XYZ file of C-alpha atoms in Angstrom:
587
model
C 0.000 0.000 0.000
C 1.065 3.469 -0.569
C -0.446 5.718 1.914
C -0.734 9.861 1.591
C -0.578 11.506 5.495
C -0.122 15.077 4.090
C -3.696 15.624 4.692
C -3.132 15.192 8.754
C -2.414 18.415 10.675
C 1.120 19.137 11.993
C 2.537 18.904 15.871
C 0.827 22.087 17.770
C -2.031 22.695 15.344
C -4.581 23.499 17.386
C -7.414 20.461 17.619
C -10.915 23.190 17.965
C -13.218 20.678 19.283
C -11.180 19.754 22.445
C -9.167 22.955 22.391
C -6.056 20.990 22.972
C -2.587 20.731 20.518
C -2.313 17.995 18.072
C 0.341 15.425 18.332
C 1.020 15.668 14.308
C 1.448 12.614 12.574
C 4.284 10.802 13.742
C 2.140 8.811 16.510
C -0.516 7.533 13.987
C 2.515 6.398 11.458
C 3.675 4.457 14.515
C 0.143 2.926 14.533
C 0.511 1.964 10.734
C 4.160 0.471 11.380
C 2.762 -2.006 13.702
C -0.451 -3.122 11.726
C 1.840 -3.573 9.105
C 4.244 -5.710 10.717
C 1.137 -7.418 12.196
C -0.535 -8.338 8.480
C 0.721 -11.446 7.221
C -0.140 -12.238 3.179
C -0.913 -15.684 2.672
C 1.229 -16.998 5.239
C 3.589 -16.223 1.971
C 5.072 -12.382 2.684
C 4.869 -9.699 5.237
C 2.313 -6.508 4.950
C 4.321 -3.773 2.832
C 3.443 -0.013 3.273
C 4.610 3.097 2.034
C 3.822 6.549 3.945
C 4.359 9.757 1.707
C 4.284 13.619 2.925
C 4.719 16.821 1.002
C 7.628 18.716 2.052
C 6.098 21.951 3.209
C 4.416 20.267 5.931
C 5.059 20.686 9.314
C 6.099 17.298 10.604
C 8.644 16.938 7.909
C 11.636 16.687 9.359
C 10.511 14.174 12.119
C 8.955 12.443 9.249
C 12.525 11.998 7.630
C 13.690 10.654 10.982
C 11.688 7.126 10.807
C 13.827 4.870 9.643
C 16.811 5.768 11.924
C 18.029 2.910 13.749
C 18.897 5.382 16.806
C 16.379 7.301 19.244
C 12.968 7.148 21.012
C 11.785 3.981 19.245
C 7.831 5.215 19.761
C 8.596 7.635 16.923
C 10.603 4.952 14.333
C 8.819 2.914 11.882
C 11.186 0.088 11.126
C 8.496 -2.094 9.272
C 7.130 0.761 7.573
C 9.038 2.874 3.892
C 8.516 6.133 3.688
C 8.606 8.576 0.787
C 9.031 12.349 0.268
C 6.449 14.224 -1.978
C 8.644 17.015 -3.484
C 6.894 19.790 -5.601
C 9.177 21.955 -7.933
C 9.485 25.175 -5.721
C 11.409 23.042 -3.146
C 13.976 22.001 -5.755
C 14.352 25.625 -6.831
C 14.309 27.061 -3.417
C 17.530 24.648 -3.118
C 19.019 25.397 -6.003
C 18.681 29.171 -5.395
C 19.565 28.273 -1.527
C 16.579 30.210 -0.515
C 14.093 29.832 2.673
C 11.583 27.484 2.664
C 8.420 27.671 5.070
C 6.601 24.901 6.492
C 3.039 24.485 7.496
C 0.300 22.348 9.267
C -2.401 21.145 6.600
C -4.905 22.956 8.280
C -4.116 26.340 7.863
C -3.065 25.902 4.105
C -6.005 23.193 3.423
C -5.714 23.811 -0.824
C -1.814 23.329 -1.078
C -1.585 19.549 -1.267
C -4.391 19.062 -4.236
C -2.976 21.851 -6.345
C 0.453 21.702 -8.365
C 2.480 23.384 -10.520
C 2.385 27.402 -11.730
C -0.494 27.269 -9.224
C 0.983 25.797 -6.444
C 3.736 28.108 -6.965
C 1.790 31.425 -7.100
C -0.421 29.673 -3.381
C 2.427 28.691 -1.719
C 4.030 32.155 -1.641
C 0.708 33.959 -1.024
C 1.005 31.769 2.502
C 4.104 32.935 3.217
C 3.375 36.601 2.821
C 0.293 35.737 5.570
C 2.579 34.011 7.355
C 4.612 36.804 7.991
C 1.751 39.366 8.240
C 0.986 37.116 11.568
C -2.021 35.566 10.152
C -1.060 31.951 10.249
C 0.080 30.662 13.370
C 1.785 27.642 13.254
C 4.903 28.049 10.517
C 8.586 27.730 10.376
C 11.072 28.682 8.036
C 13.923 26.694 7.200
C 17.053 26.844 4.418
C 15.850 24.801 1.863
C 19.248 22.994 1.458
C 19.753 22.330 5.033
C 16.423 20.741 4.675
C 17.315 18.331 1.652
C 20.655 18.253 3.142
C 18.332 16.107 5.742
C 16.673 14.603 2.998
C 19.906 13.276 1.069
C 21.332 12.104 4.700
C 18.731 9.959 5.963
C 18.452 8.451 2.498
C 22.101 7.496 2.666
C 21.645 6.150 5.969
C 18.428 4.276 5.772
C 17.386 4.170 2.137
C 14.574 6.317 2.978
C 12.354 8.361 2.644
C 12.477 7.964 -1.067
C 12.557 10.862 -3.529
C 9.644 11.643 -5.579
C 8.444 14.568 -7.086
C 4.875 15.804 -7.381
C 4.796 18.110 -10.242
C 5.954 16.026 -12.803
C 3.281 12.956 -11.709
C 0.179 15.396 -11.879
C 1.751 17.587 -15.293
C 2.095 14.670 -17.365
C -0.787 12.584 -16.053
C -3.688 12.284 -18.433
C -6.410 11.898 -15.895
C -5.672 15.772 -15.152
C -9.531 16.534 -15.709
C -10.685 14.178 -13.210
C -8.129 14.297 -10.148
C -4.766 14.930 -8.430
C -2.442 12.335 -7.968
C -1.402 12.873 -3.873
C 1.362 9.888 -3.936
C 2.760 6.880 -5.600
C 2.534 3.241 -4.397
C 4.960 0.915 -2.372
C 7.532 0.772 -5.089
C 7.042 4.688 -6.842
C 5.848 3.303 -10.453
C 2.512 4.354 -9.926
C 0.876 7.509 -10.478
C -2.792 7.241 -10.362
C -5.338 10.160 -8.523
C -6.291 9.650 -5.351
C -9.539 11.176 -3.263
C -11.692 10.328 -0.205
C -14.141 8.911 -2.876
C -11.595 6.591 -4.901
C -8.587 4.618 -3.483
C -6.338 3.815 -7.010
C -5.565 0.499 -8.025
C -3.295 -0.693 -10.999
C -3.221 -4.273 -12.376
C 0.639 -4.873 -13.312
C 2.395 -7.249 -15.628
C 6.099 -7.063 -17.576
C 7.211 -7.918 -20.590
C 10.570 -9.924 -20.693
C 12.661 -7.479 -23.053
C 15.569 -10.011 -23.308
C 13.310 -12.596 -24.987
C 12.484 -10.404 -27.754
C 15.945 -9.900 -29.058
C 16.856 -11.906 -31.831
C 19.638 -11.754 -34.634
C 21.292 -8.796 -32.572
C 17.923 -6.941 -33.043
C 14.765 -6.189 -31.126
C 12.007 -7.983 -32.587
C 8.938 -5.634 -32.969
C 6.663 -7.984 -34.363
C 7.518 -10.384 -31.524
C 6.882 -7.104 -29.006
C 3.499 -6.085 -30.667
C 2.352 -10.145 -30.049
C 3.360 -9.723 -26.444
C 2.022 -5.763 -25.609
C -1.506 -6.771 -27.538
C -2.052 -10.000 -25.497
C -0.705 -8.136 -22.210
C -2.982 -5.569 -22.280
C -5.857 -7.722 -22.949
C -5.584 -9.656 -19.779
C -4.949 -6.308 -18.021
C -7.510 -5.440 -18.698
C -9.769 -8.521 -17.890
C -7.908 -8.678 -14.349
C -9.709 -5.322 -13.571
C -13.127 -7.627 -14.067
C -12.285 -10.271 -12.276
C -10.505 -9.213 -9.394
C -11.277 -8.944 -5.849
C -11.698 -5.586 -4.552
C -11.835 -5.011 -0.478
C -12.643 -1.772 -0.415
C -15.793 0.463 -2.957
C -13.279 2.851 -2.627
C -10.702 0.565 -4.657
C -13.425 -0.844 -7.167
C -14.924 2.327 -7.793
C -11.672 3.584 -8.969
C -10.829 1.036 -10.988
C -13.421 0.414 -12.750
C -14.340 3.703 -13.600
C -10.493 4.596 -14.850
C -9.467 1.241 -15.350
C -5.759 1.936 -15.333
C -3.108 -0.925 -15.843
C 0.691 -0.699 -15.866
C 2.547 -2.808 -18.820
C 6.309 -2.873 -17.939
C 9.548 -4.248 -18.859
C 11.816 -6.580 -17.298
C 15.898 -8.603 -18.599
C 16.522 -5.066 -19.781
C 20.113 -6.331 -19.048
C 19.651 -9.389 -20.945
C 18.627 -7.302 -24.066
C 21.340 -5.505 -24.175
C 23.902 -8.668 -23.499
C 21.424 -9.855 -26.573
C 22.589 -6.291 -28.607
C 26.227 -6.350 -27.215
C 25.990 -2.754 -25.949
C 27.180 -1.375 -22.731
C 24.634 -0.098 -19.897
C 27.299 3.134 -19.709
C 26.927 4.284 -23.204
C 25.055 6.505 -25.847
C 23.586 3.031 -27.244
C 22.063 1.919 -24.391
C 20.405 5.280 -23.930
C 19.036 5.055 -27.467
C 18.210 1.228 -26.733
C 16.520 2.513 -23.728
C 13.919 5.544 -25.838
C 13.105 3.274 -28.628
C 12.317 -0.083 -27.006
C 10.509 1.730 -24.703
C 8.694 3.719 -27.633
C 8.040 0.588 -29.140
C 6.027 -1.103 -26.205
C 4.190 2.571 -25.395
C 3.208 1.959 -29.040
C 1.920 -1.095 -28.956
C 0.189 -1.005 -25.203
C -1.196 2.307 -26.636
C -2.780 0.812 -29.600
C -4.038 -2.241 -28.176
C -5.944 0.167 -25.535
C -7.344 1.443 -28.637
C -8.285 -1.964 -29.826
C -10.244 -3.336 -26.564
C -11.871 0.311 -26.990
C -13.881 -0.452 -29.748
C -14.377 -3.923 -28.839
C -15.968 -2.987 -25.282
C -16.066 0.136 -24.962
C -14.124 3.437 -23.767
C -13.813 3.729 -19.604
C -15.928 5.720 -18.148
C -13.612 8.955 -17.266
C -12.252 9.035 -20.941
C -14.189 12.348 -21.847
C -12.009 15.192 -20.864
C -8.987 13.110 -20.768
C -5.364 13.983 -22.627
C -5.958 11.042 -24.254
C -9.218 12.153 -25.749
C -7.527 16.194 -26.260
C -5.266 14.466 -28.272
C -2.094 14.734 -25.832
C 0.312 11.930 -25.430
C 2.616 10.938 -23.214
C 5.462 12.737 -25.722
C 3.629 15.371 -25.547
C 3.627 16.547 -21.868
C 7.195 16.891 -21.670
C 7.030 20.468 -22.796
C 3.735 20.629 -20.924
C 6.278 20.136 -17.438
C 8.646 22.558 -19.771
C 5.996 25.227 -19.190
C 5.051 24.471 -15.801
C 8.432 25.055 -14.481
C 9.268 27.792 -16.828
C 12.922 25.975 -17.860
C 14.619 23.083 -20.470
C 14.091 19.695 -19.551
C 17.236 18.468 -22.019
C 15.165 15.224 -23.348
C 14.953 14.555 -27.005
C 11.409 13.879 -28.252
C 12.493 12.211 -31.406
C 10.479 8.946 -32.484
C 11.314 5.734 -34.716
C 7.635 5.013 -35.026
C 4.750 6.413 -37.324
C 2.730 7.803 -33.728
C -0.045 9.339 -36.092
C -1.624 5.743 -36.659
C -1.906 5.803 -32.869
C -3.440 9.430 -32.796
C -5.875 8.128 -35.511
C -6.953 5.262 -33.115
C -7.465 6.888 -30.291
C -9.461 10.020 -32.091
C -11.498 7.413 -33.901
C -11.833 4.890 -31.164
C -11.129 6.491 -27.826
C -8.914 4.568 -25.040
C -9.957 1.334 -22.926
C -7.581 2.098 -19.853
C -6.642 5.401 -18.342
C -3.275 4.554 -17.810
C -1.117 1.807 -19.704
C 2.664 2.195 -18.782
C 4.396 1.248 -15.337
C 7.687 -0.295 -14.929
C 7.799 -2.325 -11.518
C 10.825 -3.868 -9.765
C 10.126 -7.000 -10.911
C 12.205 -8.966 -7.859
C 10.356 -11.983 -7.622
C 8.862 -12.944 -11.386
C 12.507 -11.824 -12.744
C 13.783 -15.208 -10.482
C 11.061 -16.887 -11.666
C 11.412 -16.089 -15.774
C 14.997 -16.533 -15.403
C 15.933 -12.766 -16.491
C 17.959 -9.747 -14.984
C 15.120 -7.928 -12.759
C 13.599 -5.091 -14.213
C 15.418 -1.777 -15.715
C 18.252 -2.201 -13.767
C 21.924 -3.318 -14.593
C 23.029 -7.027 -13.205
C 23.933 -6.667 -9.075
C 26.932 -9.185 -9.485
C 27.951 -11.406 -11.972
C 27.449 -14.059 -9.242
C 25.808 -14.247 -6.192
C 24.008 -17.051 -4.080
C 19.990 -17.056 -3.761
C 18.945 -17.993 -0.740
C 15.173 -19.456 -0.631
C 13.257 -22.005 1.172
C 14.843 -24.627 -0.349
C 18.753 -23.717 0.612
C 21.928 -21.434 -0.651
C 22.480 -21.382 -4.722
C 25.351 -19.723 -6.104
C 23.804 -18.092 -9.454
C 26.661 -17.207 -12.587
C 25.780 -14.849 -15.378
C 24.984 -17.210 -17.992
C 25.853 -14.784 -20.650
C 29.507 -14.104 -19.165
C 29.909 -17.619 -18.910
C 28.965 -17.911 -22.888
C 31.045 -14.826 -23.994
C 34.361 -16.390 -21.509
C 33.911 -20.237 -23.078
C 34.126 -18.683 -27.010
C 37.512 -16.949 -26.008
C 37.932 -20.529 -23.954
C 38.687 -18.492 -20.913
C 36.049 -20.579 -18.639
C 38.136 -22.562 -15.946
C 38.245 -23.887 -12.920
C 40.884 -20.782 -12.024
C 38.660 -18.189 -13.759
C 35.693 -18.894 -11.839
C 37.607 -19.181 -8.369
C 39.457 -15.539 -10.064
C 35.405 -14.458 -9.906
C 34.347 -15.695 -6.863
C 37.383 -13.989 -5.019
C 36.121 -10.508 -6.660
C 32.592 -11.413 -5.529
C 31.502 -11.602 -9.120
C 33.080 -8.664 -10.262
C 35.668 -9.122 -13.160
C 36.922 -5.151 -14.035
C 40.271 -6.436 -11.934
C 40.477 -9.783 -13.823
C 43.242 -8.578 -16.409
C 42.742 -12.068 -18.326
C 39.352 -11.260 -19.060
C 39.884 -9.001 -22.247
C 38.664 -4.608 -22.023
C 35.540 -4.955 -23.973
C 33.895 -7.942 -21.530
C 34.886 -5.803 -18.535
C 33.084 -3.229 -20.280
C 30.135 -5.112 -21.291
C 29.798 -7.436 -17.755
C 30.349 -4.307 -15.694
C 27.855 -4.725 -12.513
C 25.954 -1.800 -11.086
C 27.711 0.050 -8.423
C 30.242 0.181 -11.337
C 28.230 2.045 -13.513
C 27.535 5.741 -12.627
C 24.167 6.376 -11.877
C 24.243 8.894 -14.378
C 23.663 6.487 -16.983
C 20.633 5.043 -15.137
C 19.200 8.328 -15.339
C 19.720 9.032 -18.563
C 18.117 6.127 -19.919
C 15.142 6.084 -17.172
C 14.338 9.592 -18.874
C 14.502 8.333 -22.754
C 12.196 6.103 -21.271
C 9.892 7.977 -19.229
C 9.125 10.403 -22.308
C 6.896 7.187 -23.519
C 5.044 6.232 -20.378
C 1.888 7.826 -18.803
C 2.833 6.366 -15.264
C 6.549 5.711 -13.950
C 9.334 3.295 -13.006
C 10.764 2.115 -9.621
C 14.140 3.505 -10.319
C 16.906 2.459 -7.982
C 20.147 4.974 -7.196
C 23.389 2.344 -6.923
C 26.097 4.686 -5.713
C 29.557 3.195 -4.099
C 31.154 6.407 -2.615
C 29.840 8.426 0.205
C 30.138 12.242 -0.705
C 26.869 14.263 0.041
C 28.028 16.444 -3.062
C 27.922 13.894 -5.475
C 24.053 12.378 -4.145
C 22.921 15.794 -4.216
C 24.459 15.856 -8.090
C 22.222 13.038 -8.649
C 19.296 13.235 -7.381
C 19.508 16.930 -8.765
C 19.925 15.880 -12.246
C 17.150 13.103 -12.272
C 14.788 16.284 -10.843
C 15.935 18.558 -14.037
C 15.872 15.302 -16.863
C 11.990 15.552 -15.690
C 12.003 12.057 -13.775
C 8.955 11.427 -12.478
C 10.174 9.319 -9.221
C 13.016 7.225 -7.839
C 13.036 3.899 -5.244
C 16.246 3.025 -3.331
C 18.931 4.891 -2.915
C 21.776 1.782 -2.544
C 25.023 1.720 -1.240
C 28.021 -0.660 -0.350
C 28.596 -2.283 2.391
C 32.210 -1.759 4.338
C 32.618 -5.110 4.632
C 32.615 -8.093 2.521
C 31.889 -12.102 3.212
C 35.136 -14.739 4.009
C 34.552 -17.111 1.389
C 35.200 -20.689 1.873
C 35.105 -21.734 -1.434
C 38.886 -19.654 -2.463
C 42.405 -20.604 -1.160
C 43.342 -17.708 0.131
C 46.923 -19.342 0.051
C 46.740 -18.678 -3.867
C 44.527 -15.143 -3.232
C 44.605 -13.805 0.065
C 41.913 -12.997 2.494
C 39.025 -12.612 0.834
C 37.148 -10.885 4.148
C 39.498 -7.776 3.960
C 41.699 -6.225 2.019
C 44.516 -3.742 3.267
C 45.296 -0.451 1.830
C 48.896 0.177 0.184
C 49.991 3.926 0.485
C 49.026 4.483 -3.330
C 45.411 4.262 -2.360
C 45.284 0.219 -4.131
C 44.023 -2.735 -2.689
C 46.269 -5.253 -1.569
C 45.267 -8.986 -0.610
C 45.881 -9.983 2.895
C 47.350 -13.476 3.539
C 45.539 -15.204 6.343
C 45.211 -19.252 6.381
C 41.886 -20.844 6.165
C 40.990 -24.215 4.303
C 40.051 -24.443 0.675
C 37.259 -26.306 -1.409
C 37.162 -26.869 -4.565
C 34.178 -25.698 -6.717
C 32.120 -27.636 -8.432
C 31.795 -26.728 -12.569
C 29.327 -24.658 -13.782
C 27.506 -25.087 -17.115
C 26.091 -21.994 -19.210
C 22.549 -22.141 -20.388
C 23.688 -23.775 -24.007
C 26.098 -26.057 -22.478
C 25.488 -29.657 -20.889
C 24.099 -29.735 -17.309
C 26.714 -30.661 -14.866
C 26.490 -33.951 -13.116
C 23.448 -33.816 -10.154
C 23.464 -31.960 -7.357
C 26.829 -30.521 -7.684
C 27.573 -29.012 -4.006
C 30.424 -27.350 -2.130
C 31.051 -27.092 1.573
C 30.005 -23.571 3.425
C 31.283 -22.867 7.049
C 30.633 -27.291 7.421
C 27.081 -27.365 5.193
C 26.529 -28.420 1.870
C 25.800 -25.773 -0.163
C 23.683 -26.288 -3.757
C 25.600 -25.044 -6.901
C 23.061 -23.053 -9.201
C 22.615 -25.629 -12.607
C 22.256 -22.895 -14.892
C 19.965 -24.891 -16.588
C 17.719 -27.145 -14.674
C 14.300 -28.048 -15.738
C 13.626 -29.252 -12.445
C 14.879 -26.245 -10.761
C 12.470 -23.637 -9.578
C 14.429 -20.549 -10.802
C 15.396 -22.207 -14.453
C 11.205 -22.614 -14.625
């Protein structure tokens, strides 16, 4: 669940009807913490929630304080994300290192359903009464000491998450009906919310790897997959259980769904192109273009089979704006360059046609989720995001498997660099091969994982891609260094490319794991590693025992011989088969 609290006055607003102060809304989130924690799904996962608050309120900074794993534990919300709502004047306020005033709900009751130019023009009329003495309960505040707070408690804790309001609401083509107050548990959705309609979006994900063939993306392959998608989208919103008339009156009368992608990573392995390059930015835009297309037209399609939904009149959809489009509608709004290209490989006036002649089946088509769980399951990278490690062990239910990059595997056996040595050379850099010098420049390149990779690439293509979807994507931040400077660089830059939202902010840990599995007589320690004066790492050379691994096969190669194992602090630990069809991940 994604929850909005921005409504809920701040700490000291007067309460009239018992002419006491109000205890703001750090309390009540402790109440949701523990009936989440309490909530179990199925017996299968834990209750998830996600509380967002607009920045100019009151409680803000306490809000920002949840997570931390130090002081009065009545007013943390370990079980609980959290989620900042950011409109655009805060990231100009910081920018300009201006003030920034915050205020309780009730005295500034219009501020959190209003947005843009006009939430601009409000805001500032508040702070002039403010100051005139006419609203009681304020505070001003530096604006970057504030998202100073912001950045450091995300670096801490991973939360609260950035996400910005203005560009959800500007681009959003149910404008005419609503305001969208918040995103969901994992920041891909952007649907209106009210006290009348609770939003709901059915999601699903294409596997973008598995439509690359011949070193190409296969668009008639796509179109198969984004037709048949959207049609049983679309006939989950029908047949789905609904606990609330809140939640079923929304959806049926908007009936919003969110097609994604997912093996992004694999696509690109498929195309040969690095995630840190111009190609994978262009990769990014037009496969992205291409499934907008598709999702958009089959919309079009169930439209005049069954009908238009019921908000459609008054939509962007039905004033002929696309997603494309609204780009220079947030251009206006904030009155500066968003530096996105809105060139297209696709003829988009067939899908203006449709829509003008047959109107649109779903208020919404486009999400891109995180994809965790059915990534395991299909057997592709998760999501958007480059690979974590090039090898890794999965720990489920069923025991430890260590999990190889099939495709680095492949690529290593046609140079016949895939050995016992090279894989033990892997597992001593935890996956990572950029300081294997046998493994040749351009598969260093091309297998680099993700805290290798500067996040400004992940940016970069998450806007190429955002330009072609009506909702968003849960965008994770992987940064490896620790300097406030360079965060606020980033997070800064995803604001000004126009992005709508981002997810986790993740870091490295200081430490790594002793691995049992590498003679550290032939590497070193592979727990630490000291320092030499130049600034390089330097194994350390401690004694421990050493097992041999077992081989692992690639996904075109034989499967190795059953249950191949290894020996883990005195328990057998499962080797990953690559290619099982008995194995639940290679299903």
């Amino acid at each position: 669940l994604g929850n909005d609290w921005t409504n809920l006055r701040g700490t000291g607003a007067r309460i009239k009807g018992t002419g006491v102060e109000s205890q703001g809304i750090i309390p009540f989130l402790k109440v949701a913490n523990d009936t989440t924690a309490a909530i179990n799904r199925s017996g299968r996962r834990r209750g998830a929630t996600c509380a967002y608050l607009e920045t100019w309120h009151y409680d803000i900074e306490d809000f920002l304080e949840l997570r931390k794993n130090t002081g009065d534990e009545r007013r943390r919300t370990h079980d609980m994300d959290t989620a900042n709502w950011i409109p655009d004047l805060f990231m100009k306020r910081v920018r300009a290192d201006k003030e920034w005033t915050l205020f309780s709900p009730d005295d500034v009751p219009d501020l959190h359903h209003i947005y843009g130019k006009k939430f601009e023009e409000q805001y500032e009329n508040y702070e002039r009464l403010a100051e005139e003495g006419k609203i009681r309960l304020h505070r001003k505040v530096k604006a970057r000491d504030l998202w100073k707070k912001m950045l450091g408690m995300l670096f801490e804790t991973g939360h609260p998450w950035i996400t910005w309001k203005d560009p959800c609401n500007v681009r959003s083509p149910q404008d005419h009906v609503g305001v969208i107050h918040s995103s969901n548990l994992c920041t891909e959705i952007t649907l209106n919310t009210s006290e009348e309609e609770t939003a709901v979006c059915n999601l699903g994900s294409i596997n973008i790897g598995r439509h690359v063939h011949d070193g190409r993306l296969d668009l008639a392959m796509l179109k198969e997959s984004a037709t048949l998608a959207m049609r049983m989208l679309d006939n989950v919103i029908d047949v789905n259980f609904y606990p609330t008339v809140e939640a079923q009156r929304s959806n049926f009368r908007h009936r919003p769904v969110g097609l994604g992608i997912m093996g992004f990573q694999d696509a690109l392995y498929g195309l040969n192109i690095n995630f840190a390059s111009e190609a994978c930015v262009k990769f990014a835009d037009e496969s992205m273009e291409a499934v907008s297309y598709y999702a958009i037209l089959a919309s079009t399609e169930l439209a005049k089979e069954r009908g238009t939904y019921a908000s459609y009149e008054g939509s962007k959809w039905d004033r002929g704006i696309l997603p494309l489009d609204t780009i220079d509608l947030l251009e206006q709004e904030r009155g500066e360059r968003i530096d996105v290209s809105r060139s297209s490989t696709l003829d988009w006036s067939v899908v203006r046609s449709a829509i003008k002649k047959h109107g649109m089946r779903n208020s919404n088509c486009l999400a891109i989720a995180p994809t965790a769980t059915i990534s395991n399951i299909s057997g592709c990278t998760p999501s958007i995001e480059p690979i974590y490690k090039n090898l890794y062990v999965k720990a489920n239910q069923f025991g430890d498997f260590i999990v190889i990059n099939g495709a680095l595997v492949d690529d290593l056996k046609a140079l016949n660099l895939w050995d016992e040595s090279m894989l033990k050379k892997i597992k001593y850099y935890d996956g990572n091969i950029a300081e294997i010098e046998d493994v040749p420049t351009n598969l260093r390149e091309k297998y680099k994982e993700t805290f290798d990779i500067e996040p400004q690439w992940l940016i970069r293509a998450a806007a190429a891609r955002g330009k072609w979807m009506d909702q968003s994507q849960a965008l994770n931040i992987f940064y490896k260094g620790s300097s406030g400077k360079e965060i606020n660089d980033i997070y800064l830059y995803a604001w000004e490319m126009g992005v709508k939202t981002t997810y986790y902010l993740r870091t490295l840990a200081a430490s790594q794991v002793e691995k049992s599995t590498v003679s550290t007589a032939e590497f070193g320690s592979t727990h630490k590693r000291a320092t030499s004066k130049s600034g390089d790492t330097a194994p350390i050379n401690m004694a421990t025992h050493d097992v041999m691994p077992s081989p692992v096969a690639s996904p075109q190669g034989p499967l190795p011989p059953p249950s191949p194992t290894v020996m883990v602090d005195g328990k057998e630990v499962k080797l990953c088969k690559i290619n099982d069809p008995t194995c639940e991940a290679c299903q």
